[in-house]
Short mmCIF file of N, CA and C in Angstrom, two decimals:
data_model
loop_
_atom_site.label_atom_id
_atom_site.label_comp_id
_atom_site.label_asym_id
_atom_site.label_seq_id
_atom_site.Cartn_x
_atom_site.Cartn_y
_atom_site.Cartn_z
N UNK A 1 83.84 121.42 -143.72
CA UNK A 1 84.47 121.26 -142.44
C UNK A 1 84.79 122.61 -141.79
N UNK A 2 85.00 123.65 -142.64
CA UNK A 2 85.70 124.84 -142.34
C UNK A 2 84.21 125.35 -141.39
N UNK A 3 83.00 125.61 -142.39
CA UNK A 3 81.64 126.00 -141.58
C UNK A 3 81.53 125.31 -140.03
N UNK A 4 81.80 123.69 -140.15
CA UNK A 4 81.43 123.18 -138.94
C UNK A 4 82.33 123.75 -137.88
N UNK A 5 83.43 123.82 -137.92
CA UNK A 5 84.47 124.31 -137.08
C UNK A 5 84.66 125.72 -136.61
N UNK A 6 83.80 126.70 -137.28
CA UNK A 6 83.53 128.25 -137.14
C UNK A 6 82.25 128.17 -136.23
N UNK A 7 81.10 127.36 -136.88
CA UNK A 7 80.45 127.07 -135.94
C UNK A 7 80.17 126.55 -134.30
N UNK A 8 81.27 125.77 -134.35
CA UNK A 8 81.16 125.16 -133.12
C UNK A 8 82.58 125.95 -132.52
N UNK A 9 83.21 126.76 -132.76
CA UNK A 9 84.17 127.62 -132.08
C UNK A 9 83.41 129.07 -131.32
N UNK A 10 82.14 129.32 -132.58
CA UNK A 10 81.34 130.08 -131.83
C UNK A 10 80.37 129.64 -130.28
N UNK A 11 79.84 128.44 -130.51
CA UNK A 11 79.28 127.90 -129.66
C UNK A 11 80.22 127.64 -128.46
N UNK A 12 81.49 127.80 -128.45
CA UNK A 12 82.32 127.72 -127.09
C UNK A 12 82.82 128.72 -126.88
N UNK A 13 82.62 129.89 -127.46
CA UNK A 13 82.80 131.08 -127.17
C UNK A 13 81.48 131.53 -126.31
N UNK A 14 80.43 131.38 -126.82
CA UNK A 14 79.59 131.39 -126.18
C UNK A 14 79.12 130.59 -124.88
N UNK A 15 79.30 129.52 -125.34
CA UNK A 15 78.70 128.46 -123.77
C UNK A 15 79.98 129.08 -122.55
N UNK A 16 81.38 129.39 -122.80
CA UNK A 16 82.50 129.67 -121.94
C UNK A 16 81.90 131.48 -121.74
N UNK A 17 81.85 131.74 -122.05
CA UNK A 17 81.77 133.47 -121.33
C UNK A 17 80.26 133.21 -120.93
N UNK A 18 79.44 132.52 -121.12
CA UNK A 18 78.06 132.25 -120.42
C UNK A 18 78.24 131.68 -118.73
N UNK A 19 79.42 131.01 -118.78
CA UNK A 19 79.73 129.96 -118.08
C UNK A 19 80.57 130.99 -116.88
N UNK A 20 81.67 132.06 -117.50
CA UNK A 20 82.13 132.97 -117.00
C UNK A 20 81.34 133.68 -115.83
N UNK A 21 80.34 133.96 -116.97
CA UNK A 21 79.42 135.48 -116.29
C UNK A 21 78.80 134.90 -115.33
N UNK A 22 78.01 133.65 -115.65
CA UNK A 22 76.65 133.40 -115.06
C UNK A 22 76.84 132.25 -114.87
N UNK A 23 77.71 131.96 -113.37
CA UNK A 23 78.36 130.56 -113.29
C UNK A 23 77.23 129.76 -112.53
N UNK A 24 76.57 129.98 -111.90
CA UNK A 24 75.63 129.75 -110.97
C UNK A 24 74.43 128.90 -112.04
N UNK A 25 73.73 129.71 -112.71
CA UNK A 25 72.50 129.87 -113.66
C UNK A 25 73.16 128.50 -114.85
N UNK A 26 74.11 129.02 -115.19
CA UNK A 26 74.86 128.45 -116.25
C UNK A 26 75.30 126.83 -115.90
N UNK A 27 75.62 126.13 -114.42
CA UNK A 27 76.07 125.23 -113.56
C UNK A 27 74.35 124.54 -113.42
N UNK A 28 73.28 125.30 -113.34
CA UNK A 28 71.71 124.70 -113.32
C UNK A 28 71.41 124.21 -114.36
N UNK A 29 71.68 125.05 -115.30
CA UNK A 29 71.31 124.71 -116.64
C UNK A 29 72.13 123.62 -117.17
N UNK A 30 73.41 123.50 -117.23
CA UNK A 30 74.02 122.57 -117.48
C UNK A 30 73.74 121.14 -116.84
N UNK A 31 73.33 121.37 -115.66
CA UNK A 31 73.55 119.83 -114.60
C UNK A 31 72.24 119.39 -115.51
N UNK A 32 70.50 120.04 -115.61
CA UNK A 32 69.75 119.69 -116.24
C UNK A 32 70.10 119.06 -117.25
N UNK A 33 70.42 119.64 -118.04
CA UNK A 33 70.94 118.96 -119.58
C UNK A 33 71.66 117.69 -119.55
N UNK A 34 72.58 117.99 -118.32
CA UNK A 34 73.48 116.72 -118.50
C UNK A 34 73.08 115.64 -118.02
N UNK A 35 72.77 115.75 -116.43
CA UNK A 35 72.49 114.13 -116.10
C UNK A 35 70.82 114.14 -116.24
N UNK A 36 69.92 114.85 -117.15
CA UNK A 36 68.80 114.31 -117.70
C UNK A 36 68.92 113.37 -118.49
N UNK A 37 69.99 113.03 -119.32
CA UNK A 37 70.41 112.33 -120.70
C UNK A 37 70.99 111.23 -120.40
N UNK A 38 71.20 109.99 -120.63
CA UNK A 38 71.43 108.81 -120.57
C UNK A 38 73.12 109.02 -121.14
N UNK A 39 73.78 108.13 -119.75
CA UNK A 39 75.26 108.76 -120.22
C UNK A 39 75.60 107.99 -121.52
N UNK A 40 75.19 107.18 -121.97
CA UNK A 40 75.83 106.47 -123.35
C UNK A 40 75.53 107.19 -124.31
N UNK A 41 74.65 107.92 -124.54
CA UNK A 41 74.66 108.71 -125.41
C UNK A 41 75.46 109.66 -125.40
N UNK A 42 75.63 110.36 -123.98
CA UNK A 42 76.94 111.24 -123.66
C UNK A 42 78.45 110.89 -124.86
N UNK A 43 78.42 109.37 -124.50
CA UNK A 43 79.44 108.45 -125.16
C UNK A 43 79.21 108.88 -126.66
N UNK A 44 78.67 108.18 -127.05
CA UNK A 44 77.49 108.86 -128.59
C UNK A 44 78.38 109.48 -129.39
N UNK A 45 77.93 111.00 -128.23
CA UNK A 45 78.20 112.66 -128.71
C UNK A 45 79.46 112.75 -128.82
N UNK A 46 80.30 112.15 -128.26
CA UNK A 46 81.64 112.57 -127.67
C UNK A 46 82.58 111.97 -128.73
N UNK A 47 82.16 110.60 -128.78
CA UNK A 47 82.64 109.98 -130.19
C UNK A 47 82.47 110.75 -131.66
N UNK A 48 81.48 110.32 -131.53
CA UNK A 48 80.68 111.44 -132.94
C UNK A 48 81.83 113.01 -133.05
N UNK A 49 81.87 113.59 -132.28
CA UNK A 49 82.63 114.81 -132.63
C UNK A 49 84.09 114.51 -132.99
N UNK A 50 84.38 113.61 -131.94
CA UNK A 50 85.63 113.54 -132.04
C UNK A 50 86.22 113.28 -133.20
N UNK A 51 85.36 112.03 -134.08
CA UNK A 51 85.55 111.73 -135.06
C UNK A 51 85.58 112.88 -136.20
N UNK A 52 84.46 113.43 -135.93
CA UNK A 52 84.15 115.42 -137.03
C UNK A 52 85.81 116.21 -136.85
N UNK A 53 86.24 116.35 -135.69
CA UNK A 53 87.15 116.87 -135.51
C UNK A 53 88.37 116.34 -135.94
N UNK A 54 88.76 114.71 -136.25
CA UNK A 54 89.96 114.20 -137.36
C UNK A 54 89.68 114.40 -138.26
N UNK A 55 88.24 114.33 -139.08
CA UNK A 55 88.20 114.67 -139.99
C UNK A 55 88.53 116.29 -140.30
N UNK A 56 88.29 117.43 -139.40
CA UNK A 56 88.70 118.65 -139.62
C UNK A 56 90.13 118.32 -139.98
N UNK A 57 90.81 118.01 -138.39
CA UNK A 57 91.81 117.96 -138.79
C UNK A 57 92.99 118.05 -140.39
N UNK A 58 92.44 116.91 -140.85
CA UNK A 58 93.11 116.77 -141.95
C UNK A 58 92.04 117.58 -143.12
N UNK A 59 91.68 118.17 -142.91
CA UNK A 59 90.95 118.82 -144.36
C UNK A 59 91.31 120.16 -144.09
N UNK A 60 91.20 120.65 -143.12
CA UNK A 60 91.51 122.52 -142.63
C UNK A 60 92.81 122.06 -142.05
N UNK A 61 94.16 122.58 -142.79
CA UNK A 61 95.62 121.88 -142.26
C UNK A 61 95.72 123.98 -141.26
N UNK A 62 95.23 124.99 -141.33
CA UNK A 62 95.28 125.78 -140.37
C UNK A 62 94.98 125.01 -138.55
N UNK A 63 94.10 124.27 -138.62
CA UNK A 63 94.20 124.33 -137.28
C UNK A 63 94.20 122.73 -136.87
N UNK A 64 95.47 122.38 -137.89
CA UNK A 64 95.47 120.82 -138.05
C UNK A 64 95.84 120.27 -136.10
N UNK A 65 97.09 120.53 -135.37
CA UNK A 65 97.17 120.57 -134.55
C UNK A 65 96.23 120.62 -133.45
N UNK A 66 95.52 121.54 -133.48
CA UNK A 66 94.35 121.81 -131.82
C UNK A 66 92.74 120.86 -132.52
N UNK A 67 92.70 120.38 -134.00
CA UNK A 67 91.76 120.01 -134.28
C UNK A 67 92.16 118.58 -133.96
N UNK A 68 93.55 117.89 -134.05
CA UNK A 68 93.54 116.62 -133.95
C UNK A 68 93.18 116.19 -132.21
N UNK A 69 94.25 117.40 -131.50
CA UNK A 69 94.37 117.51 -129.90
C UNK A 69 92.95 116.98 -129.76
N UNK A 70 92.64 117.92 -129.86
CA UNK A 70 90.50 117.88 -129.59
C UNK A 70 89.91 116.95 -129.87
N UNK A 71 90.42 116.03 -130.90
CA UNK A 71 89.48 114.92 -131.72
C UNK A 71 90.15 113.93 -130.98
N UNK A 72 91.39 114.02 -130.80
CA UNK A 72 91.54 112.30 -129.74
C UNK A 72 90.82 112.49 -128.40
N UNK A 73 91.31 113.97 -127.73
CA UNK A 73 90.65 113.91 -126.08
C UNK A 73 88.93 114.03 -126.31
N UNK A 74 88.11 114.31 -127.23
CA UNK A 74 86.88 113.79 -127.80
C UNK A 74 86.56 112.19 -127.20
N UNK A 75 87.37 111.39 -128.25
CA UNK A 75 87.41 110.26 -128.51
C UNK A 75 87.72 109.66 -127.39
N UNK A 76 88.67 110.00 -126.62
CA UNK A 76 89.22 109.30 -125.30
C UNK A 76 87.55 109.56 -124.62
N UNK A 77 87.19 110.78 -123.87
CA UNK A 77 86.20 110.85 -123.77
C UNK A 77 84.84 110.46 -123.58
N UNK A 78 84.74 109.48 -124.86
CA UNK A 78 83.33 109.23 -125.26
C UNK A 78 83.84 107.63 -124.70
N UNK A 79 84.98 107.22 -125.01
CA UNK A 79 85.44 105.92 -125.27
C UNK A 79 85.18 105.55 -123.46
N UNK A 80 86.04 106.47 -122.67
CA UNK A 80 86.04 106.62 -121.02
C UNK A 80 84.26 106.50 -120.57
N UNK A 81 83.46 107.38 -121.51
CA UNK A 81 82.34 107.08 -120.96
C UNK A 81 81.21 105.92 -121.19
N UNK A 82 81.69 105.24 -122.33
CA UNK A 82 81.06 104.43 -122.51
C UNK A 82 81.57 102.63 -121.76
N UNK A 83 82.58 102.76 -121.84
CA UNK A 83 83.05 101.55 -121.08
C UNK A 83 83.02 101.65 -119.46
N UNK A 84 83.33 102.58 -118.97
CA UNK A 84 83.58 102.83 -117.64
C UNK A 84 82.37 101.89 -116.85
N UNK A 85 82.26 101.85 -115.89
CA UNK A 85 81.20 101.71 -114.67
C UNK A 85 80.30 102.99 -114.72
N UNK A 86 79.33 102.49 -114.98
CA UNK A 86 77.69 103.51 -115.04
C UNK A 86 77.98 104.67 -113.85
N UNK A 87 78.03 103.96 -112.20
CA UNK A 87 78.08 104.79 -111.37
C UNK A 87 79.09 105.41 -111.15
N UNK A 88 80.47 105.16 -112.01
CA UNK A 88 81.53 105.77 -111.72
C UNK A 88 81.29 106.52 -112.81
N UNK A 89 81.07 106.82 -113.98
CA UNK A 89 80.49 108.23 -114.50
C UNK A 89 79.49 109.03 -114.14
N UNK A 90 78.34 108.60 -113.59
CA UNK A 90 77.86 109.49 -112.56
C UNK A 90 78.34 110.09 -111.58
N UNK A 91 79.30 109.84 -110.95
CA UNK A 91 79.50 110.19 -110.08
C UNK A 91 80.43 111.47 -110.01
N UNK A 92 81.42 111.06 -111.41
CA UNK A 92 82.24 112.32 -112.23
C UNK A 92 81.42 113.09 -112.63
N UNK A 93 79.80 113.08 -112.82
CA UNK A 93 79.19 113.99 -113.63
C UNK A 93 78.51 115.13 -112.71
N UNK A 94 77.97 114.22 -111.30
CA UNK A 94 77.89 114.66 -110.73
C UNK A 94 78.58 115.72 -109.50
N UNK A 95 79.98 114.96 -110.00
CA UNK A 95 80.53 115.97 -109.06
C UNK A 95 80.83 117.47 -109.61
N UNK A 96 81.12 117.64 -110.63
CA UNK A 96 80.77 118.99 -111.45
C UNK A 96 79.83 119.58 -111.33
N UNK A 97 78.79 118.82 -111.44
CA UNK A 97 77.67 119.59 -111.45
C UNK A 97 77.18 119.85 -109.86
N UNK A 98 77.53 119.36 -108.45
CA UNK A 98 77.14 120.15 -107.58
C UNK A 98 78.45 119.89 -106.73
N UNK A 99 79.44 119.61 -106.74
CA UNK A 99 80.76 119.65 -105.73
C UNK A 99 82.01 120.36 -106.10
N UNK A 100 82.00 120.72 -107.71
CA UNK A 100 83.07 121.40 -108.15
C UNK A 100 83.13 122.67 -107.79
N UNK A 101 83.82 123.32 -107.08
CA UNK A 101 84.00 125.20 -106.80
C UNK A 101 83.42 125.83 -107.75
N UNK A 102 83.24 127.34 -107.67
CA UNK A 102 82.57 128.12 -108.87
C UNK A 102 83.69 127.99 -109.53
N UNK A 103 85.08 128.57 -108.52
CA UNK A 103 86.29 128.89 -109.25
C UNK A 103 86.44 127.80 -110.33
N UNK A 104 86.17 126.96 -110.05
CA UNK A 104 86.53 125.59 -111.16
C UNK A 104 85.79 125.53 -112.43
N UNK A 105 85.02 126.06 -111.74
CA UNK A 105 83.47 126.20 -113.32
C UNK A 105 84.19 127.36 -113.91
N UNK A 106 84.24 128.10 -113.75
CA UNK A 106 85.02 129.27 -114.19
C UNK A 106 86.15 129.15 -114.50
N UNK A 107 86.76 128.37 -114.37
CA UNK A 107 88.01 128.38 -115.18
C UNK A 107 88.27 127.44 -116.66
N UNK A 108 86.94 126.42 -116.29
CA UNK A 108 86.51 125.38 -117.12
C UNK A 108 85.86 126.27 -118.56
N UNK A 109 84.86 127.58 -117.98
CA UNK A 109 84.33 128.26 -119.07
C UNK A 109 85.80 129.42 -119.57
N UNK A 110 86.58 129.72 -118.94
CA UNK A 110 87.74 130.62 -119.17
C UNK A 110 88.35 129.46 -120.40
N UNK A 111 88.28 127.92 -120.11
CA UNK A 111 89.46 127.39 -120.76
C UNK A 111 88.44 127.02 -122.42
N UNK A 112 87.18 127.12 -122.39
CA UNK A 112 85.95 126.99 -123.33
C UNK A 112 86.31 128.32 -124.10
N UNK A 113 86.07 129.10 -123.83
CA UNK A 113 86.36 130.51 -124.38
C UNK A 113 87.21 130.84 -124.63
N UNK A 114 88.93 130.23 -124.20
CA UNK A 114 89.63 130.55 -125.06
C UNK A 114 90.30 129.78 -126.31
N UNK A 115 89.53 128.58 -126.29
CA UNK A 115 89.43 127.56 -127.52
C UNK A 115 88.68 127.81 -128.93
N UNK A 116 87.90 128.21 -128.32
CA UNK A 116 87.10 128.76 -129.00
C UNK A 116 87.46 129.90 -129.84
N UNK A 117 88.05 130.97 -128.83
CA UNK A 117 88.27 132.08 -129.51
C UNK A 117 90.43 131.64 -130.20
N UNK A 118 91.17 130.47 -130.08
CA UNK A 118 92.18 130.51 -130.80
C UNK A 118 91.27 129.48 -131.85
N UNK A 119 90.43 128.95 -132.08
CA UNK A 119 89.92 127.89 -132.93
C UNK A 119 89.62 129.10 -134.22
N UNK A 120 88.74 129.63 -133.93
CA UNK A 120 88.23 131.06 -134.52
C UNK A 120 89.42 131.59 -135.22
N UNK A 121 90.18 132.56 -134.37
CA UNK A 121 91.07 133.33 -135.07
C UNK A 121 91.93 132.40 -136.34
N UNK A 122 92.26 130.94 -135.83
CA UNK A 122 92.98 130.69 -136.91
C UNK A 122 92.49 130.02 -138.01
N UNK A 123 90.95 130.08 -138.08
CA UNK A 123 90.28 130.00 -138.87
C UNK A 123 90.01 131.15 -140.15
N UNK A 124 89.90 132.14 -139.38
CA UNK A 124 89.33 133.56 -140.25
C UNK A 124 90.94 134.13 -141.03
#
């Protein structure tokens, strides 16, 4: 659990200062990825982690707190996207991806990057 959680603290260190720098490029790339994919699977993913992340939770008691935080709003998440109305998650998906401000993207990768980087530190 400890590997998965170093791992994926790096990966939001990364996707958030990507997101920082290169909000534009980073906002293309993302919208591709995202509404190419069938949102239930979105649901899927979201579950799936969330669940990885109770399980952190209670096995790594260092970052028992921000691992549980993460694993319910995961779970809420996946749960919100899978029940919801089809076009009313599109429409949330879409609005990120072309109506949200840069400032907003940027603060979204500011708030990625610094999860990442307290996930990290109280890991090592």
């Amino acid at each position: 659990m400890r590997l998965f959680l170093i791992l994926f603290s790096l990966l939001w260190i990364a996707l958030g200062a990507t997101i920082v720098l290169h909000t534009g490029r980073a906002r293309g790339r993302l919208k591709e990825m995202i509404l190419g994919v069938n949102v239930r699977l979105w649901a899927a993913l979201a579950v799936l982690l969330g669940m990885i992340f109770l399980v952190a939770a209670f096995a790594v008691q260092e970052v028992f707190w921000l691992a549980l935080v993460l694993g319910i709003l995961a779970l809420a998440k996946g749960v919100y996207f899978a029940v919801s109305p089809l076009q009313q998650v599109r429409s949330l998906l879409e609005w990120w991806s072309d109506r949200a401000t840069e400032t907003t993207i940027r603060l979204w990768g500011l708030v990625s990057f610094t999860l990442g980087v307290m996930l990290l530190s109280w890991l090592m």
